Coordinates of C-alpha atoms and ligand atoms in Angstrom, one line a residue:
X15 CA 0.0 0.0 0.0
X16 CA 1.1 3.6 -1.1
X17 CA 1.4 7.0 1.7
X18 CA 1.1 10.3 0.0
X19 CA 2.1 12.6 2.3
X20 CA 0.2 15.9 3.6
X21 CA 3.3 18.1 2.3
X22 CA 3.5 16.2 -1.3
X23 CA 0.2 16.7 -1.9
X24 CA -0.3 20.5 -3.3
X25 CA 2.8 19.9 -5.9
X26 CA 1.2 16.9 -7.1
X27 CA -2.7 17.5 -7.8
X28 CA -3.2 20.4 -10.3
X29 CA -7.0 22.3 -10.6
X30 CA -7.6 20.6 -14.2
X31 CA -7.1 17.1 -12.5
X32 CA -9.8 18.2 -9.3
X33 CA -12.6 19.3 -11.7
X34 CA -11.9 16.4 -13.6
X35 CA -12.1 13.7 -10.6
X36 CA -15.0 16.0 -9.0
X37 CA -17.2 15.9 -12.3
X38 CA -16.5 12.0 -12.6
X39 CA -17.9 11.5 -9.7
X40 CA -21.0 13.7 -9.2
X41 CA -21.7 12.1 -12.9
X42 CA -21.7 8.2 -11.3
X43 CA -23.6 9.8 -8.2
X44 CA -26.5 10.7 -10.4
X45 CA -26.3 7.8 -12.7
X46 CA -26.1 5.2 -9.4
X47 CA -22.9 4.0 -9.8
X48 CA -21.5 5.5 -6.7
X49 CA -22.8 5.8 -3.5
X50 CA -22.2 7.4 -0.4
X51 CA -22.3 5.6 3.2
X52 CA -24.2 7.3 6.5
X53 CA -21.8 9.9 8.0
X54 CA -20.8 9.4 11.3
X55 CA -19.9 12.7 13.3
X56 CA -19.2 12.7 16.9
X57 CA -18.6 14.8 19.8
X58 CA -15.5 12.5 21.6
X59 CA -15.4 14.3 24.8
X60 CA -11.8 15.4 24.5
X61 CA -10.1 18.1 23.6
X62 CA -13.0 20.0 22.1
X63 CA -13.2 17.7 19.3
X64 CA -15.8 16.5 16.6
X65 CA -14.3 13.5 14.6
X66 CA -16.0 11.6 12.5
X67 CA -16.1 9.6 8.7
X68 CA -17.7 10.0 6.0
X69 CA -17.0 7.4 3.6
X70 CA -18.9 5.2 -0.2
X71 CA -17.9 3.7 -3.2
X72 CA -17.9 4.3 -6.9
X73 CA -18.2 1.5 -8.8
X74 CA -17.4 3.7 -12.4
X75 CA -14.1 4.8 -10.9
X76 CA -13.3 2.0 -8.4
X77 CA -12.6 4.0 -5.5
X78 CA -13.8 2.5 -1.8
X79 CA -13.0 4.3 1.4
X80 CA -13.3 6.8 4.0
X81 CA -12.1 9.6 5.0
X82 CA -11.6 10.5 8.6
X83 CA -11.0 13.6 10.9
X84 CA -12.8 16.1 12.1
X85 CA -12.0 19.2 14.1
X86 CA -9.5 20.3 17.0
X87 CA -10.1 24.0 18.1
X88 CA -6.9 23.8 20.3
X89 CA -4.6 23.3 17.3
X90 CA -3.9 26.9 16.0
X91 CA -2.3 27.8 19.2
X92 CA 0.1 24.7 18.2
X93 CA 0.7 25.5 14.7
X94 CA -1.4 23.3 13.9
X95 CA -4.8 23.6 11.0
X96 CA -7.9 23.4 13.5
X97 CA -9.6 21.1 10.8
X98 CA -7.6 17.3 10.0
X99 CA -8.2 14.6 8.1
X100 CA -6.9 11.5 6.3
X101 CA -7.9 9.9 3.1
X102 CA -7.9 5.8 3.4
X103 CA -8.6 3.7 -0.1
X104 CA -9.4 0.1 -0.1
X105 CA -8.9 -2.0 -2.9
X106 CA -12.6 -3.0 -4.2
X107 CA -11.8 -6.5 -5.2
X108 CA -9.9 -7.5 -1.7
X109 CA -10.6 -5.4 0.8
X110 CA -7.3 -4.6 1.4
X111 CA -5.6 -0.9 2.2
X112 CA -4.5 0.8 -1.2
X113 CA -3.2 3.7 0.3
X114 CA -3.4 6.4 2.8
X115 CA -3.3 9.9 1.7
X116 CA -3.5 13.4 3.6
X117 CA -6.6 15.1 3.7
X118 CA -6.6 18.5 4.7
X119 CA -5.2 20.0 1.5
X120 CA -7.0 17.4 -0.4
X121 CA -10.5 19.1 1.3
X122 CA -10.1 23.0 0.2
X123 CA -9.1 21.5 -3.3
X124 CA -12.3 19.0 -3.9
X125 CA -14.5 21.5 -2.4
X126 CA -13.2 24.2 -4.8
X127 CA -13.5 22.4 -8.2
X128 CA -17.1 21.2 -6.9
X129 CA -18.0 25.1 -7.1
X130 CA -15.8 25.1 -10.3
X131 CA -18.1 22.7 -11.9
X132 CA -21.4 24.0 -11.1
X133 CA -20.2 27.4 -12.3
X134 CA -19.2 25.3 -15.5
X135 CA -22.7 23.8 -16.1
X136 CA -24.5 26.2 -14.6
X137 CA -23.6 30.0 -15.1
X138 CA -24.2 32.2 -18.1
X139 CA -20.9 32.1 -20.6
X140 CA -20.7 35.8 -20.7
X141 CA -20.5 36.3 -16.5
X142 CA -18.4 38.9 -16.0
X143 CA -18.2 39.8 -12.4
X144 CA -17.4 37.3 -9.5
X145 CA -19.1 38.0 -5.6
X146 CA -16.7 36.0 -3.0
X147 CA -18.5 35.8 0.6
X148 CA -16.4 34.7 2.9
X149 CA -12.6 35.3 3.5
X150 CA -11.6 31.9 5.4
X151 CA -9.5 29.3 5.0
X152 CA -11.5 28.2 2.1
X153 CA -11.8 31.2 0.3
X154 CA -9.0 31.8 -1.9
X155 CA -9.2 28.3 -3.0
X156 CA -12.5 28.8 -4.2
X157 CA -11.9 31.8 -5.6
X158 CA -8.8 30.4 -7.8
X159 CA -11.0 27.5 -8.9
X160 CA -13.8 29.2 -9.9
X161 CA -12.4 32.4 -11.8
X162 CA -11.2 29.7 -14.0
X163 CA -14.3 28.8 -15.3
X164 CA -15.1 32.3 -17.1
X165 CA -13.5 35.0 -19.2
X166 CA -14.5 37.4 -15.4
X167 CA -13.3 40.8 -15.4
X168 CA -12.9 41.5 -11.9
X169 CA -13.9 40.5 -8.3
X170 CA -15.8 41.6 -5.8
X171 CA -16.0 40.7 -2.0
X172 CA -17.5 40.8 1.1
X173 CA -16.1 39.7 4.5
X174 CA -17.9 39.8 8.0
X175 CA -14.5 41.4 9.1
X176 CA -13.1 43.0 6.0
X177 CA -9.9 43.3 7.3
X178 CA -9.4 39.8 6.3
X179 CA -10.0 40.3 2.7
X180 CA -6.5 41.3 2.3
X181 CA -5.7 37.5 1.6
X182 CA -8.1 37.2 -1.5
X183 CA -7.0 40.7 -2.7
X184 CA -4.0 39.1 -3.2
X185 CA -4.9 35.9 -4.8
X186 CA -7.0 38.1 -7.3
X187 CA -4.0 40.2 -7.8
X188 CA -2.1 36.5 -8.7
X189 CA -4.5 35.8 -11.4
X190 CA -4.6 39.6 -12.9
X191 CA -8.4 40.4 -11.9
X192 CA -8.8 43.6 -10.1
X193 CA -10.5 43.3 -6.2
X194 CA -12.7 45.3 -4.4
X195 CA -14.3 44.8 -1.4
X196 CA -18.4 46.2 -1.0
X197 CA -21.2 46.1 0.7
X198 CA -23.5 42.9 0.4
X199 CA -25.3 45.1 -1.8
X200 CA -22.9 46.5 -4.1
X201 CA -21.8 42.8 -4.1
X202 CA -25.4 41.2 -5.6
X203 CA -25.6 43.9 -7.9
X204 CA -22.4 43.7 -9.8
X205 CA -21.9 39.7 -9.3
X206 CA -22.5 37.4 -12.3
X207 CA -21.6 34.4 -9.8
X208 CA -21.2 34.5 -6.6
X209 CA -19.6 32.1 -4.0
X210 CA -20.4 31.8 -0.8
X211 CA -18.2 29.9 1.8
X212 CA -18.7 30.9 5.9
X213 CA -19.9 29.3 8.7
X214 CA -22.8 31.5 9.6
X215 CA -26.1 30.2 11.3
X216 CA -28.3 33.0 9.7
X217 CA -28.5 34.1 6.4
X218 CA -26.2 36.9 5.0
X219 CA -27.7 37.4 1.0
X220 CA -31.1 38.3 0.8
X221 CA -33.0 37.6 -2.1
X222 CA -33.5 41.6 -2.9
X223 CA -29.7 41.3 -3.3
X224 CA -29.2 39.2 -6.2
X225 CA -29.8 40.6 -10.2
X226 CA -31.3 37.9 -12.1
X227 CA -29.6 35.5 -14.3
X228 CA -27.0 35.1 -11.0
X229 CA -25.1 31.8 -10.3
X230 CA -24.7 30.9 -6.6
X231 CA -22.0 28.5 -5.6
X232 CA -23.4 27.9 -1.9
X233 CA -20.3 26.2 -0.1
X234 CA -20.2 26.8 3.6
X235 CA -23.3 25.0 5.0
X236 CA -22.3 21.4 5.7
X237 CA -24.0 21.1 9.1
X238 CA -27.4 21.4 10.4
X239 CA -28.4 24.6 11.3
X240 CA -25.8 26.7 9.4
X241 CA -27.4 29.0 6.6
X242 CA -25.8 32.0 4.5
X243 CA -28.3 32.5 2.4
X244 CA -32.3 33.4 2.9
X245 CA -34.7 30.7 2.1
X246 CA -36.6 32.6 0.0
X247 CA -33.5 33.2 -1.9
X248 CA -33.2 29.6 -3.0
X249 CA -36.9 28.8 -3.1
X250 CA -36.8 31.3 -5.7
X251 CA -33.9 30.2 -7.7
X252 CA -33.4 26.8 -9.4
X253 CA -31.3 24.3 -7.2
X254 CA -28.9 21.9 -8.1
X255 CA -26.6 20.1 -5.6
X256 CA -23.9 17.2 -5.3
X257 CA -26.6 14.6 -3.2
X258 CA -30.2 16.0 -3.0
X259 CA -30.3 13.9 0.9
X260 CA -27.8 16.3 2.1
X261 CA -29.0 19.3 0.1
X262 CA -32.2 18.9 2.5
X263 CA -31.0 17.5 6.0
X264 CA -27.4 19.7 6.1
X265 CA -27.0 21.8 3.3
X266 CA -28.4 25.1 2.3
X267 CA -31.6 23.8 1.2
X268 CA -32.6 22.5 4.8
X269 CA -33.9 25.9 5.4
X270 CA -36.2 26.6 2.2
X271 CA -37.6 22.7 2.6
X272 CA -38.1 23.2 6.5
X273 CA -40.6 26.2 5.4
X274 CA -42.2 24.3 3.0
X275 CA -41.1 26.7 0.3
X276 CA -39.0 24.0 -1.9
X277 CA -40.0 20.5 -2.3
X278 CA -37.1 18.1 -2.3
X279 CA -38.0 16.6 -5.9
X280 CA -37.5 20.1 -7.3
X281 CA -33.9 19.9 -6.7
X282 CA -31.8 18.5 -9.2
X283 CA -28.5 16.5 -8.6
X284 CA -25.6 18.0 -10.7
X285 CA -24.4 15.1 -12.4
X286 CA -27.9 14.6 -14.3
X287 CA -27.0 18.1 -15.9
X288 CA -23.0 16.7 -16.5
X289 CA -24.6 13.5 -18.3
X290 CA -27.4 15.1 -19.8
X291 CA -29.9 13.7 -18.0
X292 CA -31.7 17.0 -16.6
X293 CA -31.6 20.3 -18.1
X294 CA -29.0 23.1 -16.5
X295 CA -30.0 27.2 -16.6
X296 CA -32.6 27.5 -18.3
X297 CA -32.9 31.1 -19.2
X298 CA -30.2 34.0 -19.1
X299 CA -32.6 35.5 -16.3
X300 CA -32.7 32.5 -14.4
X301 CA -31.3 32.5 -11.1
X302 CA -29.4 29.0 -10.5
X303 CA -27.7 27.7 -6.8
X304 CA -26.0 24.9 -6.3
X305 CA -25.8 24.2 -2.7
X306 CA -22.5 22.2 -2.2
X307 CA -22.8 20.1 0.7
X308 CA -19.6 17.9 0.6
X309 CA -20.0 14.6 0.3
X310 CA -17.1 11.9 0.9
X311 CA -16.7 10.6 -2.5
X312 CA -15.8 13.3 -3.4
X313 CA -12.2 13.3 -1.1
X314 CA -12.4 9.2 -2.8
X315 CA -12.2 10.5 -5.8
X316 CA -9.6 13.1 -5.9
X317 CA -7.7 10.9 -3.3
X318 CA -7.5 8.5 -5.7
X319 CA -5.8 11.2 -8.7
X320 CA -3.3 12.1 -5.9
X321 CA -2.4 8.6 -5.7
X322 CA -1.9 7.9 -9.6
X323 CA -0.1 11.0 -9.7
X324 CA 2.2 10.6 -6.5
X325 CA 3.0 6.7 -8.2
X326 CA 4.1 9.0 -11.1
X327 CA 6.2 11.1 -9.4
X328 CA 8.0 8.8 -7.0
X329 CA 6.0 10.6 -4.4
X330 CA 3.8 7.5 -3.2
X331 CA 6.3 5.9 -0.4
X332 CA 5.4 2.0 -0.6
X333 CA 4.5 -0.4 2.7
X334 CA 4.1 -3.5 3.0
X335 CA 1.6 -4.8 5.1
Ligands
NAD278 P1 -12.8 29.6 8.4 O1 -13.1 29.5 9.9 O2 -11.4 29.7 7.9 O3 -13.6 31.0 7.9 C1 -15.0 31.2 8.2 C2 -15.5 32.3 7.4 O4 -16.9 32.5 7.8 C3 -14.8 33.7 7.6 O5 -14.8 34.4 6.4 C4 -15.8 34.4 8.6 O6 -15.7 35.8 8.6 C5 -17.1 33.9 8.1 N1 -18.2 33.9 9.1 C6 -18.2 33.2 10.3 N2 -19.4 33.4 11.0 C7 -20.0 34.3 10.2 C8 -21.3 35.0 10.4 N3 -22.1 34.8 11.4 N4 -21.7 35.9 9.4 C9 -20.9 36.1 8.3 N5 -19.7 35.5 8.1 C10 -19.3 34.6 9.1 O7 -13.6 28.4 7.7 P2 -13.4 27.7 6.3 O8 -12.4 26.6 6.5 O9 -13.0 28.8 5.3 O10 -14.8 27.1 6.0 C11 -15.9 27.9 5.7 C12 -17.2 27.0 5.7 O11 -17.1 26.1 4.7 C13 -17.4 26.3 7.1 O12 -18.7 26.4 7.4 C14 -17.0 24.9 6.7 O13 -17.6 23.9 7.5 C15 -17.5 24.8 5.3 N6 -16.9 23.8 4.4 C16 -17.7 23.2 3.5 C17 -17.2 22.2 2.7 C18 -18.1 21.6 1.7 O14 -17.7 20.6 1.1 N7 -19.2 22.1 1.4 C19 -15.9 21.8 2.8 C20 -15.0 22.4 3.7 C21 -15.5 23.4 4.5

């Protein structure tokens, strides 16, 4: 079995090979050919902690496994990132361990190219203007990822503390788009797409915000409870995400569904649009959200490209076991 280590892995998966893995796989989601196990999430009593797994296997591209980890809120005064995790594959046909690869690099990367692919199928080809919310840890991956998807013209953000926008600024700078931070305001009336990617518990857009024919990439609410958008917002749009169970029970769409403002069969799953299944945007004036949830086959699958590319590059350190 092969160990790709945490260090190794940002030299050795590119944002091509991410959207790639990430569009494989919501594509054998949709069409049943991969599936995703119950998460388990728990409290341990220690340290502060949440740990948990989330774990499934796709059939199409033959990756089984789970990642684990959680988060540690003591580790920042260590040096350390508050959120770890670890990537483990099984072989399909044996059951044995494939490989173990870092995870934590491997998360802001896969959750990245799944807003890069939505804004891919789903935006208007002539956006122009991209809204970041959000200036975390996530942020300026999902900001890299996704101004690759259009010919965008400049950038506009919003942080709760703007102060921290400095970060993005810079990564905006990197790729030649001019920044500017605004109100929420200023930001839903310039923004062609907009990514959203905090933990807040209440909602920050309001649907008054947004111009139609808008994309939204919604990427921070993974947990019950959390919400950065208003409900009305994406009873009023149409809503794609990567697995319609989560969409409703942890993702941005509990909310809407909860009011009984959106009916779970009106969601669509983003890999029907990537094979063709379902149609995408249907109008230029259409608003579209895809509520990105996270789901683990997602770290399977680009877990897996790190491992074929580390193999490559005489990064994969063999065991035997
Ligand atoms: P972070 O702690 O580095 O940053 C948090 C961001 O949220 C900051 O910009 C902060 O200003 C903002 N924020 C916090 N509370 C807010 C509030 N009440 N109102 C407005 N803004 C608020 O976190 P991160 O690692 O960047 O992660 C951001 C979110 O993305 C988290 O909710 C995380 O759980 C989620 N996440 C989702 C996925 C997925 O697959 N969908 C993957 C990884 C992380």
């Amino acid at each position: 079995m092969y160990i790709v280590a945490e260090q190794d892995i940002p030299a050795l998966i590119d944002r091509p090979s991410a959207f790639k893995a990430i569009e494989a796989v919501f594509a054998a989601m949709a069409s049943g050919q991969a599936r995703n196990f119950p998460v388990i999430r728990e409290d341990i009593g220690y340290a502060n902690a949440l740990y948990g797994f989330k774990s499934g296997f796709d059939k199409a591209g033959l990756a089984l496994g789970l990642k684990s980890g959680g988060y540690w809120p003591g580790n920042e005064a260590q040096g350390l990132t508050n959120h770890q995790s670890t990537v483990f594959l099984f072989d399909p046909d044996t059951g044995r361990l494939q490989a173990v690869v870092g995870g934590n690099y491997l998360t802001a990367i896969r959750t990245a190219a799944a807003a890069a692919v939505s804004v891919a199928h789903l935006a208007r080809p002539d956006s122009k203007v991209l809204g970041m919310v959000g200036a975390g840890h996530q942020a300026a991956f999902q900001l890299r990822a996704v101004a690759e998807q259009r010919d965008f013209e400049r950038v506009v953000a919003w942080n709760r503390n703007p102060e921290r926008l400095a970060r993005l600024a810079s990564v905006a700078q990197d790729m030649g788009l001019p920044f500017e931070a605004v109100s929420l305001e200023e930001l839903g009336a310039a923004a062609d797409v907009i990514v959203t990617i905090t933990s807040s518990f209440a909602p920050i857009l309001q649907a008054g915000h947004i111009k139609p024919g808008t994309h939204l990439a919604c990427m921070g609410t993974d947990t019950k409870g959390k919400q950065e958008v208003a409900a009305d917002l994406v009873a009023g749009a149409k809503a794609f995400t990567d697995e319609i169970a989560q969409a409703i029970s942890i993702g941005e769409c509990q909310h809407a569904v909860a009011a009984g403002a959106l009916e779970p069969a009106n969601i669509t799953a983003l890999g029907d649009v990537i094979n063709g299944q379902k149609s995408g945007r249907d109008s230029a004036e259409q608003i579209t959200l895809f509520d990105g949830t996270g789901v683990g086959l997602q770290d399977l699958s680009v877990a897996s490209a790190i491992v074929e590319l580390a193999r490559k590059a005489g990064k994969a350190t063999e065991v035997a076991i």
